Amino acid sequence: DIAVHSAKDLPSQQPEGFHILAFCERESPDDVIVAEKEIDLNDPKLVLGTSSTRRVAMLKHFYPHITTVEARGNLQTRLAKLQSGIMDGLVLAYAGVHRMNYDDKVKYWFDTERFVPPVGQGSVAIEAHERLDQELAKNIKKITNHPLTEKVLLTERAFLRRMDGGCSIPVFGHAQMEQDGQIMLTGGIASLDGKQLIKRTMYGTNEVELGTSLAEEILASGGEKVLRDIKSVIQ
């Protein structure tokens, strides 16, 4: 009846006939470093594992001395690579680490305002097809959807859709609700080598308008060329 995904893994556009039925309440969207020992980001010999182009690009931008190595597979597979000694730490989403009860291995938390997470990180999304019985769909949404999470994730996804960013593009976006009812959206794009990082923040109340407007500003501020250069390399 339904498919369950990490919201950050959803494509920016759903296939015809499919839609996101619900967004579960968001866990902390932060990136963290999981390690067997204490981590010093100033260590010139530090080696971190990640399979994310966004994390690699941002590490190159903020910490150009850090070496990154590929780390794919499920969490247990990545932890086995860590324990083998080929890296000092793994850069992961806290939400996944927490769900697997590995909080004790978290040695460093990245600042979300600086190290902006990808769209959707921290939430679980429920996907359905239009053929699903409408009454069943309504009941599933009622017990799984978190309205506040839904509002900010729809904002982030509107941004991602206009940026035309997939999993292989270092696009980032994070929306939060302010006390006055406005949505604060911070988003941007980084070049693969980390030398360019374009980031902006915008406020609004309409999810789609805000996400689209911020993407337009990023693209007009040099993001379009960065995106074009990335696509010429990965396609």
CSV table of N, CA, C and O in Angstrom, one decimal, residues 138-235:
chain,number,residue,atom,x,y,z
A,138,LYS,N,-6.2,8.5,3.8
A,138,LYS,CA,-6.6,9.5,4.8
A,138,LYS,C,-6.2,9.1,6.2
A,138,LYS,O,-5.6,9.9,7.0
A,139,ASN,N,-6.5,7.8,6.5
A,139,ASN,CA,-6.2,7.3,7.9
A,139,ASN,C,-4.7,7.2,8.1
A,139,ASN,O,-4.2,7.5,9.2
A,140,ILE,N,-3.9,6.8,7.1
A,140,ILE,CA,-2.5,6.6,7.2
A,140,ILE,C,-1.9,8.0,7.4
A,140,ILE,O,-1.0,8.2,8.3
A,141,LYS,N,-2.3,9.0,6.7
A,141,LYS,CA,-1.8,10.4,6.9
A,141,LYS,C,-2.1,10.9,8.3
A,141,LYS,O,-1.3,11.5,8.9
A,142,LYS,N,-3.3,10.6,8.7
A,142,LYS,CA,-3.7,11.1,10.0
A,142,LYS,C,-2.8,10.6,11.2
A,142,LYS,O,-2.5,11.4,12.1
A,143,ILE,N,-2.4,9.4,11.1
A,143,ILE,CA,-1.6,8.9,12.2
A,143,ILE,C,-0.1,9.0,12.0
A,143,ILE,O,0.7,8.8,12.9
A,144,THR,N,0.4,9.4,10.8
A,144,THR,CA,1.8,9.4,10.5
A,144,THR,C,2.3,10.8,10.2
A,144,THR,O,3.5,11.1,10.4
A,145,ASN,N,1.5,11.7,9.7
A,145,ASN,CA,2.0,13.0,9.3
A,145,ASN,C,2.1,14.0,10.4
A,145,ASN,O,1.3,14.1,11.3
A,146,HIS,N,3.2,14.7,10.4
A,146,HIS,CA,3.5,15.8,11.4
A,146,HIS,C,3.4,17.1,10.6
A,146,HIS,O,4.3,17.5,9.8
A,147,PRO,N,2.3,17.9,10.9
A,147,PRO,CA,2.0,19.1,10.1
A,147,PRO,C,3.2,20.1,10.0
A,147,PRO,O,3.5,20.7,9.0
A,148,LEU,N,3.9,20.3,11.1
A,148,LEU,CA,5.0,21.3,11.1
A,148,LEU,C,6.2,20.8,10.2
A,148,LEU,O,6.7,21.5,9.4
A,149,THR,N,6.5,19.5,10.4
A,149,THR,CA,7.5,18.9,9.5
A,149,THR,C,7.1,19.0,8.1
A,149,THR,O,7.9,19.3,7.2
A,150,GLU,N,5.8,18.7,7.8
A,150,GLU,CA,5.3,18.7,6.4
A,150,GLU,C,5.5,20.1,5.8
A,150,GLU,O,6.0,20.3,4.7
A,151,LYS,N,5.2,21.1,6.6
A,151,LYS,CA,5.3,22.5,6.1
A,151,LYS,C,6.8,22.9,5.7
A,151,LYS,O,7.0,23.4,4.6
A,152,VAL,N,7.7,22.5,6.6
A,152,VAL,CA,9.1,22.9,6.3
A,152,VAL,C,9.7,22.0,5.2
A,152,VAL,O,10.5,22.5,4.4
A,153,LEU,N,9.3,20.8,5.1
A,153,LEU,CA,9.8,19.9,4.1
A,153,LEU,C,9.3,20.2,2.7
A,153,LEU,O,9.9,20.1,1.7
A,154,LEU,N,8.0,20.7,2.7
A,154,LEU,CA,7.4,21.1,1.4
A,154,LEU,C,8.2,22.3,0.9
A,154,LEU,O,8.4,22.5,-0.3
A,155,THR,N,8.6,23.2,1.8
A,155,THR,CA,9.4,24.4,1.5
A,155,THR,C,10.8,23.9,0.9
A,155,THR,O,11.2,24.4,-0.2
A,156,GLU,N,11.4,23.0,1.6
A,156,GLU,CA,12.7,22.5,1.1
A,156,GLU,C,12.6,21.8,-0.2
A,156,GLU,O,13.5,22.0,-1.1
A,157,ARG,N,11.6,21.1,-0.4
A,157,ARG,CA,11.5,20.3,-1.6
A,157,ARG,C,11.1,21.2,-2.8
A,157,ARG,O,11.5,20.9,-3.9
A,158,ALA,N,10.4,22.3,-2.6
A,158,ALA,CA,10.2,23.3,-3.6
A,158,ALA,C,11.5,23.9,-4.1
A,158,ALA,O,11.7,24.1,-5.3
A,159,PHE,N,12.4,24.1,-3.1
A,159,PHE,CA,13.7,24.7,-3.4
A,159,PHE,C,14.5,23.7,-4.2
A,159,PHE,O,15.1,24.0,-5.3
A,160,LEU,N,14.5,22.4,-3.8
A,160,LEU,CA,15.2,21.4,-4.5
A,160,LEU,C,14.7,21.2,-5.9
A,160,LEU,O,15.5,21.0,-6.9
A,161,ARG,N,13.4,21.2,-6.1
A,161,ARG,CA,12.8,21.0,-7.4
A,161,ARG,C,13.3,22.1,-8.4
A,161,ARG,O,13.6,21.8,-9.5
A,162,ARG,N,13.3,23.3,-7.9
A,162,ARG,CA,13.7,24.4,-8.8
A,162,ARG,C,15.2,24.4,-9.1
A,162,ARG,O,15.7,24.7,-10.2
A,163,MET,N,16.0,23.9,-8.1
A,163,MET,CA,17.4,23.7,-8.3
A,163,MET,C,17.8,22.6,-9.2
A,163,MET,O,18.9,22.4,-9.6
A,164,ASP,N,16.8,21.7,-9.4
A,164,ASP,CA,17.0,20.5,-10.2
A,164,ASP,C,18.1,19.7,-9.6
A,164,ASP,O,19.0,19.2,-10.3
A,165,GLY,N,18.1,19.5,-8.3
A,165,GLY,CA,19.2,18.8,-7.6
A,165,GLY,C,18.8,17.4,-7.2
A,165,GLY,O,17.7,17.1,-6.6
A,166,GLY,N,19.6,16.4,-7.6
A,166,GLY,CA,19.5,15.1,-7.2
A,166,GLY,C,20.5,14.7,-6.1
A,166,GLY,O,21.2,15.5,-5.6
A,167,CYS,N,20.6,13.4,-5.8
A,167,CYS,CA,21.5,12.9,-4.8
A,167,CYS,C,23.0,13.2,-5.1
A,167,CYS,O,23.8,13.3,-4.2
A,168,SER,N,23.3,13.3,-6.4
A,168,SER,CA,24.7,13.5,-6.8
A,168,SER,C,25.1,15.0,-6.9
A,168,SER,O,26.2,15.3,-7.3
A,169,ILE,N,24.1,15.9,-6.6
A,169,ILE,CA,24.4,17.3,-6.7
A,169,ILE,C,24.6,17.9,-5.3
A,169,ILE,O,23.7,17.6,-4.4
A,170,PRO,N,25.6,18.6,-5.0
A,170,PRO,CA,25.8,19.1,-3.6
A,170,PRO,C,24.9,20.3,-3.3
A,170,PRO,O,25.4,21.5,-3.1
A,171,VAL,N,23.6,20.1,-3.4
A,171,VAL,CA,22.6,21.1,-3.0
A,171,VAL,C,22.2,20.9,-1.6
A,171,VAL,O,22.1,19.7,-1.2
A,172,PHE,N,22.0,22.0,-0.8
A,172,PHE,CA,21.6,21.8,0.5
A,172,PHE,C,20.5,22.8,0.8
A,172,PHE,O,20.4,23.8,0.2
A,173,GLY,N,19.6,22.4,1.8
A,173,GLY,CA,18.5,23.3,2.1
A,173,GLY,C,17.8,22.9,3.4
A,173,GLY,O,17.6,21.7,3.7
A,174,HIS,N,17.6,23.9,4.3
A,174,HIS,CA,17.0,23.6,5.6
A,174,HIS,C,16.1,24.7,6.0
A,174,HIS,O,16.4,25.9,6.0
A,175,ALA,N,14.8,24.3,6.3
A,175,ALA,CA,13.8,25.3,6.6
A,175,ALA,C,13.4,25.1,8.1
A,175,ALA,O,13.3,23.9,8.6
A,176,GLN,N,13.1,26.2,8.8
A,176,GLN,CA,12.6,26.1,10.1
A,176,GLN,C,11.5,27.1,10.3
A,176,GLN,O,11.4,28.2,9.7
A,177,MET,N,10.6,26.8,11.2
A,177,MET,CA,9.5,27.7,11.5
A,177,MET,C,9.9,28.7,12.6
A,177,MET,O,10.5,28.4,13.6
A,178,GLU,N,9.6,30.0,12.3
A,178,GLU,CA,10.0,31.1,13.3
A,178,GLU,C,8.8,31.3,14.2
A,178,GLU,O,7.6,30.9,13.9
A,179,GLN,N,9.0,32.0,15.3
A,179,GLN,CA,7.9,32.2,16.3
A,179,GLN,C,6.8,33.1,15.7
A,179,GLN,O,5.6,32.9,16.1
A,180,ASP,N,7.1,33.9,14.7
A,180,ASP,CA,6.0,34.8,14.2
A,180,ASP,C,5.3,34.1,13.0
A,180,ASP,O,4.4,34.7,12.4
A,181,GLY,N,5.5,32.8,12.8
A,181,GLY,CA,4.8,32.0,11.8
A,181,GLY,C,5.4,32.0,10.5
A,181,GLY,O,5.0,31.3,9.5
A,182,GLN,N,6.5,32.8,10.3
A,182,GLN,CA,7.2,32.8,9.0
A,182,GLN,C,8.2,31.5,9.0
A,182,GLN,O,8.6,31.0,10.0
A,183,ILE,N,8.5,31.1,7.7
A,183,ILE,CA,9.4,30.1,7.5
A,183,ILE,C,10.7,30.7,7.2
A,183,ILE,O,10.8,31.6,6.3
A,184,MET,N,11.8,30.2,7.8
A,184,MET,CA,13.2,30.7,7.5
A,184,MET,C,13.8,29.5,6.7
A,184,MET,O,13.9,28.4,7.2
A,185,LEU,N,14.2,29.8,5.4
A,185,LEU,CA,14.8,28.8,4.6
A,185,LEU,C,16.2,29.2,4.2
A,185,LEU,O,16.5,30.3,3.7
A,186,THR,N,17.2,28.4,4.6
A,186,THR,CA,18.6,28.6,4.2
A,186,THR,C,18.9,27.5,3.2
A,186,THR,O,18.7,26.3,3.4
A,187,GLY,N,19.5,27.9,2.1
A,187,GLY,CA,19.8,26.9,1.0
A,187,GLY,C,21.0,27.3,0.1
A,187,GLY,O,21.4,28.5,0.2
A,188,GLY,N,21.5,26.4,-0.6
A,188,GLY,CA,22.6,26.8,-1.5
A,188,GLY,C,23.1,25.6,-2.3
A,188,GLY,O,22.5,24.5,-2.3
A,189,ILE,N,24.3,25.8,-2.9
A,189,ILE,CA,25.0,24.8,-3.7
A,189,ILE,C,26.5,25.0,-3.5
A,189,ILE,O,26.9,26.1,-3.3
A,190,ALA,N,27.2,23.9,-3.6
A,190,ALA,CA,28.7,24.0,-3.5
A,190,ALA,C,29.2,23.3,-4.8
A,190,ALA,O,28.6,22.4,-5.3
A,191,SER,N,30.4,23.8,-5.2
A,191,SER,CA,31.1,23.1,-6.3
A,191,SER,C,31.7,21.8,-5.8
A,191,SER,O,31.9,21.7,-4.6
A,192,LEU,N,31.9,20.9,-6.7
A,192,LEU,CA,32.4,19.6,-6.3
A,192,LEU,C,33.8,19.7,-5.6
A,192,LEU,O,34.1,18.9,-4.7
A,193,ASP,N,34.6,20.7,-6.0
A,193,ASP,CA,35.9,20.8,-5.3
A,193,ASP,C,35.8,21.7,-4.0
A,193,ASP,O,36.8,21.9,-3.4
A,194,GLY,N,34.6,22.2,-3.7
A,194,GLY,CA,34.4,22.9,-2.5
A,194,GLY,C,34.9,24.4,-2.6
A,194,GLY,O,34.7,25.1,-1.6
A,195,LYS,N,35.5,24.8,-3.7
A,195,LYS,CA,36.0,26.2,-3.8
A,195,LYS,C,34.9,27.2,-3.8
A,195,LYS,O,35.1,28.4,-3.4
A,196,GLN,N,33.8,26.9,-4.4
A,196,GLN,CA,32.6,27.8,-4.4
A,196,GLN,C,31.5,27.2,-3.6
A,196,GLN,O,31.2,26.1,-3.7
A,197,LEU,N,31.0,28.1,-2.7
A,197,LEU,CA,29.8,27.7,-1.9
A,197,LEU,C,28.9,28.9,-1.9
A,197,LEU,O,29.3,30.0,-1.3
A,198,ILE,N,27.7,28.8,-2.5
A,198,ILE,CA,26.8,29.9,-2.6
A,198,ILE,C,25.6,29.6,-1.6
A,198,ILE,O,25.0,28.5,-1.8
A,199,LYS,N,25.4,30.4,-0.6
A,199,LYS,CA,24.4,30.2,0.4
A,199,LYS,C,23.6,31.5,0.6
A,199,LYS,O,24.2,32.5,0.7
A,200,ARG,N,22.3,31.3,0.7
A,200,ARG,CA,21.4,32.5,1.0
A,200,ARG,C,20.3,32.0,2.0
A,200,ARG,O,20.0,30.9,2.1
A,201,THR,N,19.7,33.0,2.7
A,201,THR,CA,18.6,32.8,3.6
A,201,THR,C,17.4,33.7,3.2
A,201,THR,O,17.7,34.9,2.9
A,202,MET,N,16.2,33.2,3.2
A,202,MET,CA,15.1,33.9,2.9
A,202,MET,C,13.9,33.6,3.8
A,202,MET,O,13.8,32.4,4.3
A,203,TYR,N,13.0,34.5,4.0
A,203,TYR,CA,11.8,34.3,4.8
A,203,TYR,C,10.5,34.4,4.0
A,203,TYR,O,10.5,35.1,3.0
A,204,GLY,N,9.5,33.6,4.4
A,204,GLY,CA,8.2,33.7,3.7
A,204,GLY,C,7.2,32.9,4.5
A,204,GLY,O,7.5,32.2,5.5
A,205,THR,N,6.0,32.8,3.9
A,205,THR,CA,4.9,32.1,4.5
A,205,THR,C,4.3,31.0,3.6
A,205,THR,O,3.7,30.0,4.1
A,206,ASN,N,4.5,31.1,2.3
A,206,ASN,CA,4.1,30.1,1.3
A,206,ASN,C,5.2,29.2,1.0
A,206,ASN,O,6.3,29.7,0.5
A,207,GLU,N,5.0,27.9,1.2
A,207,GLU,CA,6.1,26.9,1.1
A,207,GLU,C,6.7,26.9,-0.4
A,207,GLU,O,7.9,27.0,-0.5
A,208,VAL,N,5.8,26.8,-1.4
A,208,VAL,CA,6.3,26.7,-2.7
A,208,VAL,C,6.9,28.0,-3.2
A,208,VAL,O,8.0,28.0,-3.8
A,209,GLU,N,6.3,29.1,-2.9
A,209,GLU,CA,6.8,30.4,-3.3
A,209,GLU,C,8.2,30.7,-2.7
A,209,GLU,O,9.1,31.1,-3.4
A,210,LEU,N,8.3,30.4,-1.4
A,210,LEU,CA,9.6,30.6,-0.7
A,210,LEU,C,10.7,29.7,-1.3
A,210,LEU,O,11.8,30.2,-1.6
A,211,GLY,N,10.4,28.4,-1.4
A,211,GLY,CA,11.4,27.5,-1.9
A,211,GLY,C,11.9,27.9,-3.3
A,211,GLY,O,13.1,27.9,-3.6
A,212,THR,N,10.9,28.2,-4.2
A,212,THR,CA,11.2,28.6,-5.5
A,212,THR,C,12.0,29.9,-5.6
A,212,THR,O,13.0,30.0,-6.4
A,213,SER,N,11.6,30.9,-4.8
A,213,SER,CA,12.3,32.2,-4.8
A,213,SER,C,13.7,32.1,-4.4
A,213,SER,O,14.6,32.7,-5.0
A,214,LEU,N,14.0,31.3,-3.3
A,214,LEU,CA,15.3,31.2,-2.9
A,214,LEU,C,16.2,30.5,-3.9
A,214,LEU,O,17.3,30.9,-4.2
A,215,ALA,N,15.6,29.4,-4.6
A,215,ALA,CA,16.4,28.8,-5.6
A,215,ALA,C,16.7,29.7,-6.8
A,215,ALA,O,17.8,29.7,-7.3
A,216,GLU,N,15.7,30.6,-7.1
A,216,GLU,CA,16.0,31.5,-8.2
A,216,GLU,C,17.1,32.5,-7.8
A,216,GLU,O,18.0,32.8,-8.7
A,217,GLU,N,17.1,32.9,-6.6
A,217,GLU,CA,18.2,33.8,-6.1
A,217,GLU,C,19.6,33.1,-6.1
A,217,GLU,O,20.6,33.7,-6.6
A,218,ILE,N,19.6,31.8,-5.7
A,218,ILE,CA,20.9,31.1,-5.7
A,218,ILE,C,21.4,30.9,-7.2
A,218,ILE,O,22.5,31.1,-7.5
A,219,LEU,N,20.5,30.6,-8.0
A,219,LEU,CA,20.8,30.4,-9.4
A,219,LEU,C,21.3,31.6,-10.1
A,219,LEU,O,22.3,31.6,-10.8
A,220,ALA,N,20.7,32.7,-9.8
A,220,ALA,CA,21.1,34.1,-10.3
A,220,ALA,C,22.4,34.6,-9.7
A,220,ALA,O,23.0,35.4,-10.3
A,221,SER,N,22.8,34.0,-8.6
A,221,SER,CA,24.0,34.5,-7.9
A,221,SER,C,25.2,33.7,-8.2
A,221,SER,O,26.2,33.7,-7.4
A,222,GLY,N,25.1,32.9,-9.3
A,222,GLY,CA,26.3,32.1,-9.7
A,222,GLY,C,26.0,30.6,-9.6
A,222,GLY,O,26.8,29.8,-10.0
A,223,GLY,N,24.9,30.2,-8.9
A,223,GLY,CA,24.5,28.8,-8.7
A,223,GLY,C,24.2,28.1,-10.0
A,223,GLY,O,24.5,26.9,-10.2
A,224,GLU,N,23.7,28.8,-11.0
A,224,GLU,CA,23.4,28.2,-12.3
A,224,GLU,C,24.7,27.7,-13.0
A,224,GLU,O,24.7,26.6,-13.5
A,225,LYS,N,25.7,28.5,-12.9
A,225,LYS,CA,27.0,28.0,-13.6
A,225,LYS,C,27.6,26.9,-12.8
A,225,LYS,O,28.1,25.9,-13.4
A,226,VAL,N,27.5,27.0,-11.4
A,226,VAL,CA,28.0,25.9,-10.6
A,226,VAL,C,27.3,24.6,-10.9
A,226,VAL,O,27.9,23.5,-11.1
A,227,LEU,N,26.0,24.6,-11.0
A,227,LEU,CA,25.2,23.5,-11.4
A,227,LEU,C,25.5,22.9,-12.7
A,227,LEU,O,25.6,21.7,-12.9
A,228,ARG,N,25.7,23.8,-13.7
A,228,ARG,CA,26.0,23.4,-15.1
A,228,ARG,C,27.4,22.7,-15.1
A,228,ARG,O,27.5,21.7,-15.7
A,229,ASP,N,28.3,23.2,-14.4
A,229,ASP,CA,29.7,22.6,-14.3
A,229,ASP,C,29.6,21.2,-13.7
A,229,ASP,O,30.3,20.3,-14.1
A,230,ILE,N,28.8,21.1,-12.6
A,230,ILE,CA,28.7,19.8,-11.9
A,230,ILE,C,28.1,18.8,-12.9
A,230,ILE,O,28.6,17.6,-13.0
A,231,LYS,N,27.0,19.2,-13.6
A,231,LYS,CA,26.3,18.2,-14.5
A,231,LYS,C,27.2,17.8,-15.6
A,231,LYS,O,27.1,16.7,-16.1
A,232,SER,N,28.1,18.7,-16.0
A,232,SER,CA,29.0,18.3,-17.2
A,232,SER,C,30.0,17.3,-16.7
A,232,SER,O,30.6,16.5,-17.6
A,233,VAL,N,30.3,17.2,-15.4
A,233,VAL,CA,31.2,16.2,-14.9
A,233,VAL,C,30.5,14.9,-14.6
A,233,VAL,O,31.1,13.8,-14.9
A,234,ILE,N,29.3,14.9,-14.0
A,234,ILE,CA,28.7,13.7,-13.5
A,234,ILE,C,27.8,13.0,-14.5
A,234,ILE,O,27.3,11.9,-14.3
A,235,GLN,N,27.4,13.7,-15.6
A,235,GLN,CA,26.5,13.1,-16.6
A,235,GLN,C,27.3,12.6,-17.8
A,235,GLN,O,28.4,13.0,-18.1
